PDB file of C-alpha atoms in Angstrom:
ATOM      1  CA  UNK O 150      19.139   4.442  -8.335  1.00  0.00           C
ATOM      2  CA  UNK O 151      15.274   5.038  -9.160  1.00  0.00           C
ATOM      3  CA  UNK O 152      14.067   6.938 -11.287  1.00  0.00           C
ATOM      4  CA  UNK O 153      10.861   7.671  -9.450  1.00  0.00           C
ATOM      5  CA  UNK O 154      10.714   9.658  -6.282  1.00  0.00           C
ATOM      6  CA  UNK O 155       7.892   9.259  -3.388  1.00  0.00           C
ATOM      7  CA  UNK O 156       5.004  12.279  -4.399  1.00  0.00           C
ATOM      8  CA  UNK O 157       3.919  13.251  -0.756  1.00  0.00           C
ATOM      9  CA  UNK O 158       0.634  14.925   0.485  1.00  0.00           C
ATOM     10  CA  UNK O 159      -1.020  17.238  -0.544  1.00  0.00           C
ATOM     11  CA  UNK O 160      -0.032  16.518  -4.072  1.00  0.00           C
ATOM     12  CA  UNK O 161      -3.214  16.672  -5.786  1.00  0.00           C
ATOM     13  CA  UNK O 162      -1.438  13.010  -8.015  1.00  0.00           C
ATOM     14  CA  UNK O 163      -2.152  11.369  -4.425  1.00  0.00           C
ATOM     15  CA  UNK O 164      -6.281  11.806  -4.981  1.00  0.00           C
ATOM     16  CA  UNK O 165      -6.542  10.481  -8.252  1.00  0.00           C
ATOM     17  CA  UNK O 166      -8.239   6.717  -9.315  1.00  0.00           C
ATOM     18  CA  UNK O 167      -6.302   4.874 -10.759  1.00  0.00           C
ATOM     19  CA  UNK O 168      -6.783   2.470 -14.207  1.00  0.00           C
ATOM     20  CA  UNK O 169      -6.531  -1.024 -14.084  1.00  0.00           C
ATOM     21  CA  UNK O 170      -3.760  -2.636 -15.986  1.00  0.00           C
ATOM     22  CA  UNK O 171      -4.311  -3.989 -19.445  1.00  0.00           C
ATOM     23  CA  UNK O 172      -0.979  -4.827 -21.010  1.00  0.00           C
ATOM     24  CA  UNK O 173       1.636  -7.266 -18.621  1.00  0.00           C
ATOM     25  CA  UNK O 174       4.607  -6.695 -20.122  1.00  0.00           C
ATOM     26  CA  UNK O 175       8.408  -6.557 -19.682  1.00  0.00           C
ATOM     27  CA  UNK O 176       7.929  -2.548 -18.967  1.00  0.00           C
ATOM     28  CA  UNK O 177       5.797  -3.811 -16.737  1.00  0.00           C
ATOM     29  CA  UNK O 178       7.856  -5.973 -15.024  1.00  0.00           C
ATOM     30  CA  UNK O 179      10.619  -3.368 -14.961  1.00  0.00           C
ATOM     31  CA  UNK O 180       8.560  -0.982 -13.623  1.00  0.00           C
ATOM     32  CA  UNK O 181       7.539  -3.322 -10.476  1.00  0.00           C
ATOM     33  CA  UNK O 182      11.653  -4.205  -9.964  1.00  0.00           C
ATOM     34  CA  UNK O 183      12.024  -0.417  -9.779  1.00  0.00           C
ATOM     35  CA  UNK O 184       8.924   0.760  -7.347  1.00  0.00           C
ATOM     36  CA  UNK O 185       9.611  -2.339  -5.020  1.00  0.00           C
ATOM     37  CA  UNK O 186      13.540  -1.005  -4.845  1.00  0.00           C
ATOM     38  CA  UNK O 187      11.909   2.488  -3.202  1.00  0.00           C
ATOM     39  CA  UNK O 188       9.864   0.210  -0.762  1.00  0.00           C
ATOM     40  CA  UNK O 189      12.863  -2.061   0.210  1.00  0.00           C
ATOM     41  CA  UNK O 190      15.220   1.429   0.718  1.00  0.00           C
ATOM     42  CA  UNK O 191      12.183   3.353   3.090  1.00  0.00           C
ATOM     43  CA  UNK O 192      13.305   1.993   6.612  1.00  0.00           C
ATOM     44  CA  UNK O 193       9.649   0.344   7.388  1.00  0.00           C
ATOM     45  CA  UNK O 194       8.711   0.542   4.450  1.00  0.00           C
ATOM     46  CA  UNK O 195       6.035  -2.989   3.819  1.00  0.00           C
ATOM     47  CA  UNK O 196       4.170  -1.512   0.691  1.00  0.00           C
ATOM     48  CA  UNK O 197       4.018   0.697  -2.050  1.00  0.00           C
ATOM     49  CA  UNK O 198       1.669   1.429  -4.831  1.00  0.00           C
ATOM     50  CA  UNK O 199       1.900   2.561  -8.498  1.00  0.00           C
ATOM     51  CA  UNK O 200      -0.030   6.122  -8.149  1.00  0.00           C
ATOM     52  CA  UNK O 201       2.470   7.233  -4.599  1.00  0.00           C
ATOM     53  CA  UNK O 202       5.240   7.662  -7.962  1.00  0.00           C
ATOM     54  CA  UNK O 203       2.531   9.290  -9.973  1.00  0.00           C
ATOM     55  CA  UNK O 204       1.518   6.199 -12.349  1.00  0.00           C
ATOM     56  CA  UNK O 205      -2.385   6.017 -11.749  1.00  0.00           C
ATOM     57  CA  UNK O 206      -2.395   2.265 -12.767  1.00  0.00           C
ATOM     58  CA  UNK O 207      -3.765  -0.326 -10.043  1.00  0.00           C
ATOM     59  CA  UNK O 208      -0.385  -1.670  -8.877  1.00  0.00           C
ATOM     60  CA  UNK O 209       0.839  -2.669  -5.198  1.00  0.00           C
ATOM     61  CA  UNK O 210       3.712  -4.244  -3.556  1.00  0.00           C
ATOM     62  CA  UNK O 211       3.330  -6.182  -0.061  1.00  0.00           C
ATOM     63  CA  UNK O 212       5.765  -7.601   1.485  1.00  0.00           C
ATOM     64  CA  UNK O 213       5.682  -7.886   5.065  1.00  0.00           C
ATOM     65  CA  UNK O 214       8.314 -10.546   6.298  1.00  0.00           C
ATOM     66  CA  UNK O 215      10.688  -8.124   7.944  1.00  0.00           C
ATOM     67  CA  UNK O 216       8.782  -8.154  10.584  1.00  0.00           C
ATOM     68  CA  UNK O 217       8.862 -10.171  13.185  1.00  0.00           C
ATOM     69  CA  UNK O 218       6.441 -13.116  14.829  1.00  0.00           C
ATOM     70  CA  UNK O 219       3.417 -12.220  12.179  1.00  0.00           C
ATOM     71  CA  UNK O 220       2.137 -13.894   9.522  1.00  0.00           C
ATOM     72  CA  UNK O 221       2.654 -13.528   5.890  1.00  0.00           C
ATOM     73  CA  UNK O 222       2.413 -14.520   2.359  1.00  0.00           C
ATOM     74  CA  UNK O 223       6.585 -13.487   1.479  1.00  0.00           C
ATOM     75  CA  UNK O 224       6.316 -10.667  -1.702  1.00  0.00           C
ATOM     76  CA  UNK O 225       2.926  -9.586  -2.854  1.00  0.00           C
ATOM     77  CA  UNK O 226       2.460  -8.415  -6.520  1.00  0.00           C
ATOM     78  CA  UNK O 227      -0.861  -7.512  -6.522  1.00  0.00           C
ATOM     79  CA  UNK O 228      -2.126  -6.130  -9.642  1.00  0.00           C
ATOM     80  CA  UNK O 229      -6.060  -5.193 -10.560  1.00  0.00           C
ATOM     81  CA  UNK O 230      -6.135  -6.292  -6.756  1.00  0.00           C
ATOM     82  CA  UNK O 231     -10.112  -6.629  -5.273  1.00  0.00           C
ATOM     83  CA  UNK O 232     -11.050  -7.033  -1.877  1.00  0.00           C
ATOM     84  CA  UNK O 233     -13.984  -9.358  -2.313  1.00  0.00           C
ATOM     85  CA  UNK O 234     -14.515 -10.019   1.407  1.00  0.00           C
ATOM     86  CA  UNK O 235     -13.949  -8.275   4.898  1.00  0.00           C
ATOM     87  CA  UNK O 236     -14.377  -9.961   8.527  1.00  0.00           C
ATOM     88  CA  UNK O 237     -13.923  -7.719  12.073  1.00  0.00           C
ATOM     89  CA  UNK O 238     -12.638  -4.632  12.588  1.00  0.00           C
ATOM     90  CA  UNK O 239      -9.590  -3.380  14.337  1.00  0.00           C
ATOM     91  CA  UNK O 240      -8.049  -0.161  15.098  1.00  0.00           C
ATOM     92  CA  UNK O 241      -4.059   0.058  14.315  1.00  0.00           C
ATOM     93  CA  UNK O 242      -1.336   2.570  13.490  1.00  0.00           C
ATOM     94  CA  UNK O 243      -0.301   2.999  10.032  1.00  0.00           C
ATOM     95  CA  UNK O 244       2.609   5.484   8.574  1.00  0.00           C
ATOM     96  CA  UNK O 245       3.124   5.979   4.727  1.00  0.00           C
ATOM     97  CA  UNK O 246       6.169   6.782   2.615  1.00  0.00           C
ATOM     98  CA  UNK O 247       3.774   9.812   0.946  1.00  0.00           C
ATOM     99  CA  UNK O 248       2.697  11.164   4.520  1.00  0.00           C
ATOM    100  CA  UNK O 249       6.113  11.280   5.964  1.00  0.00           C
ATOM    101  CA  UNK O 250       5.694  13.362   9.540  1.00  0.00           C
ATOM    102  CA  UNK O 251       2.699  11.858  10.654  1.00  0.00           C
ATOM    103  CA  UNK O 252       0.928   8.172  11.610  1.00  0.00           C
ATOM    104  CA  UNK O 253      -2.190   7.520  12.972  1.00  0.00           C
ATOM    105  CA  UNK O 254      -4.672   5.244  14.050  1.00  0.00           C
ATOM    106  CA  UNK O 255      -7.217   3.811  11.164  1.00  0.00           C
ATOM    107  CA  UNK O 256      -9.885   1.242  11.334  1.00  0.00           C
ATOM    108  CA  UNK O 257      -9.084  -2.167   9.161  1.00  0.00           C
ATOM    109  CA  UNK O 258     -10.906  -5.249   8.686  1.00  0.00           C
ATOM    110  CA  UNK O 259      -9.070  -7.813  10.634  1.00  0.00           C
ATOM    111  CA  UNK O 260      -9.187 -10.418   7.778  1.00  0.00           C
ATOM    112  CA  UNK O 261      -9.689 -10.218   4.186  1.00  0.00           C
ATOM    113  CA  UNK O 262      -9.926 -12.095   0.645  1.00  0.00           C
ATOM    114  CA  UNK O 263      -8.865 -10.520  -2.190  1.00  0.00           C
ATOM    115  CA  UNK O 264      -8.489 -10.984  -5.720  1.00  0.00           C
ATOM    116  CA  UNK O 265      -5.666 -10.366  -8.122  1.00  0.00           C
ATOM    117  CA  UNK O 266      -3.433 -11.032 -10.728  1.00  0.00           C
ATOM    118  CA  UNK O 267       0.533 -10.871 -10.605  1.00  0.00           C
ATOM    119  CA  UNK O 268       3.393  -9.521 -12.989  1.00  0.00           C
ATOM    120  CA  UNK O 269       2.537 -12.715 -15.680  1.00  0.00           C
ATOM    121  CA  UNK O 270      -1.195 -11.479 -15.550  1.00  0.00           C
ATOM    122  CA  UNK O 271      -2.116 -15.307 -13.381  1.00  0.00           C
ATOM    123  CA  UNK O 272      -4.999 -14.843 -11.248  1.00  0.00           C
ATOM    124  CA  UNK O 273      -4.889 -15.374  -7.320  1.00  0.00           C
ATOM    125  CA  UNK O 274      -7.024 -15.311  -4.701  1.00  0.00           C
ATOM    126  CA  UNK O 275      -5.580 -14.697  -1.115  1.00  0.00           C
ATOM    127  CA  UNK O 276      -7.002 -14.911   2.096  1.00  0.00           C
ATOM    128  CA  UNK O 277      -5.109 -13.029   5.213  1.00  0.00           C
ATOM    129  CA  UNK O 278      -4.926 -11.615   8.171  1.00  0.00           C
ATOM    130  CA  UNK O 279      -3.531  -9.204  11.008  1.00  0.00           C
ATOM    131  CA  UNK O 280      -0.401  -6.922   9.732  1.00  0.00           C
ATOM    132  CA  UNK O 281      -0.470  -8.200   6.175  1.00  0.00           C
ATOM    133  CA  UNK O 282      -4.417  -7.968   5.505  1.00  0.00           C
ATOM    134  CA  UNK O 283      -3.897  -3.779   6.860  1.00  0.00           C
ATOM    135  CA  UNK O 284      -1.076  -3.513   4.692  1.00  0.00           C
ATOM    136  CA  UNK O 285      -2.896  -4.779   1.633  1.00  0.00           C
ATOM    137  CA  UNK O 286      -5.838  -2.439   2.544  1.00  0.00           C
ATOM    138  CA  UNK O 287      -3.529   0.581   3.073  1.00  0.00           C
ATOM    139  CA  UNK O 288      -1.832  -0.163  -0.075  1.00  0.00           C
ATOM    140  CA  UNK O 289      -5.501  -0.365  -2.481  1.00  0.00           C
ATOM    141  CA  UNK O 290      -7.168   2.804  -0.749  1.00  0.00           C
ATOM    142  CA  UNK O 291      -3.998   4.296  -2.990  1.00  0.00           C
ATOM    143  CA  UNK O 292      -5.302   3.131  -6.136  1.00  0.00           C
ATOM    144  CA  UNK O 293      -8.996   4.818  -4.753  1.00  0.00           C
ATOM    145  CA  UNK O 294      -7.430   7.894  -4.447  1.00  0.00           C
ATOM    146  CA  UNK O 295      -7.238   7.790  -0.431  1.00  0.00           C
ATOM    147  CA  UNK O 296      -4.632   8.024   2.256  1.00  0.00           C
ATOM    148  CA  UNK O 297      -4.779   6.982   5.927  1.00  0.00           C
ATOM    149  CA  UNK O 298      -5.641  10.469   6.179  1.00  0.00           C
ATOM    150  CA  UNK O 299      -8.730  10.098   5.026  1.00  0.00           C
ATOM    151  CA  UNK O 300      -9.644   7.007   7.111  1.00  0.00           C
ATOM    152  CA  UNK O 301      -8.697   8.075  10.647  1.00  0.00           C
ATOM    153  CA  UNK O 302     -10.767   7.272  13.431  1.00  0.00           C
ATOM    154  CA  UNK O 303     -10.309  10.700  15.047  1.00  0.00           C
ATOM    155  CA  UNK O 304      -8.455  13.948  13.491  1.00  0.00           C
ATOM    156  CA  UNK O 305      -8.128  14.841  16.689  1.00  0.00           C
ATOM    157  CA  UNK O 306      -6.999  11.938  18.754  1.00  0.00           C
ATOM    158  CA  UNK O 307      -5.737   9.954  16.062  1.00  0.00           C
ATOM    159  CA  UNK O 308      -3.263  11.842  13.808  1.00  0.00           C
ATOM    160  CA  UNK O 309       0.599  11.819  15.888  1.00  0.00           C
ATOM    161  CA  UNK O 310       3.637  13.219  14.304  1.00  0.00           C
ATOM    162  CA  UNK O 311       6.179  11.170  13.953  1.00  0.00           C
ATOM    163  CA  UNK O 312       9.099  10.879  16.327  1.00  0.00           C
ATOM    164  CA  UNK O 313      12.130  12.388  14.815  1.00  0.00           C
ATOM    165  CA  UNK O 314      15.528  10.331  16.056  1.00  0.00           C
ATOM    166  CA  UNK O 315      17.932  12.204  14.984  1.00  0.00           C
TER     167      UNK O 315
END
């Protein structure tokens, strides 16, 4: 069982910037195995950064593959992460563990490159696409201190609560 728990908006935690790491350590490391378990256990859940759990450090998880027919890169550790190039524009529907009742419709770039480096402080560079290059996105506007909330293309058109199945 975590430790952490999901802070949710308006928690003033969610607006903060966040630090870049310095130090990659076994806390370190401990701390991504225990973030990525409260990604894997939210039923959607693709991402998760540091500062949703209230550590402002520039951490995110990605890992799309549960979906379906999409590309993907597998697990994502993506730490100091950069977006040093954006390409097209899209408008999709995004949903976030800290915004729980609501999704809406936010404007991407379609493809991206970003830099990074993982848990053992190597450096990457990743070029993507589609599903996975909105989930990266969605994940760093967390370490600036922004939700999709702040990036929707209409508050009034584009904000929907969410369906409730039970």
């Amino acid at each position: 069982m975590s430790v952490f728990e999901i802070l949710t908006y308006p928690d003033p935690r969610l607006k903060q910037i966040s630090v870049p790491v310095v130090h990659f350590d076994d806390e370190l490391r401990q701390f991504i195995i225990d973030i990525e378990q409260i990604m894997r256990s939210s039923p959607g859940g693709v991402g998760i950064a540091a500062p949703q759990v209230g550590r402002l450090q520039r951490i995110v998880i990605v890992d799309v593959s549960r979906k379906s027919k999409i590309e993907h890169h597998g697990r994502l550790v993506l730490i100091n992460p950069e977006i040093t190039a954006y390409e097209g524009y899209t408008k999709g529907r995004e949903g976030c563990m800290s915004v729980p009742d609501y999704t809406g419709n936010v404007m991407r770039a379609e493809r991206i490159s970003v830099e990074y480096c993982d848990e053992h402080s190597t450096q990457h560079t990743l070029q993507t696409s589609g599903y996975e290059a909105r989930a990266i996105q969605h994940e760093i506007d967390h370490l600036d201190g922004l939700l999709f909330l702040d990036r929707l293309v209409s508050r009034r058109n584009d904000l929907f609560r969410r369906k409730n199945y039970h």
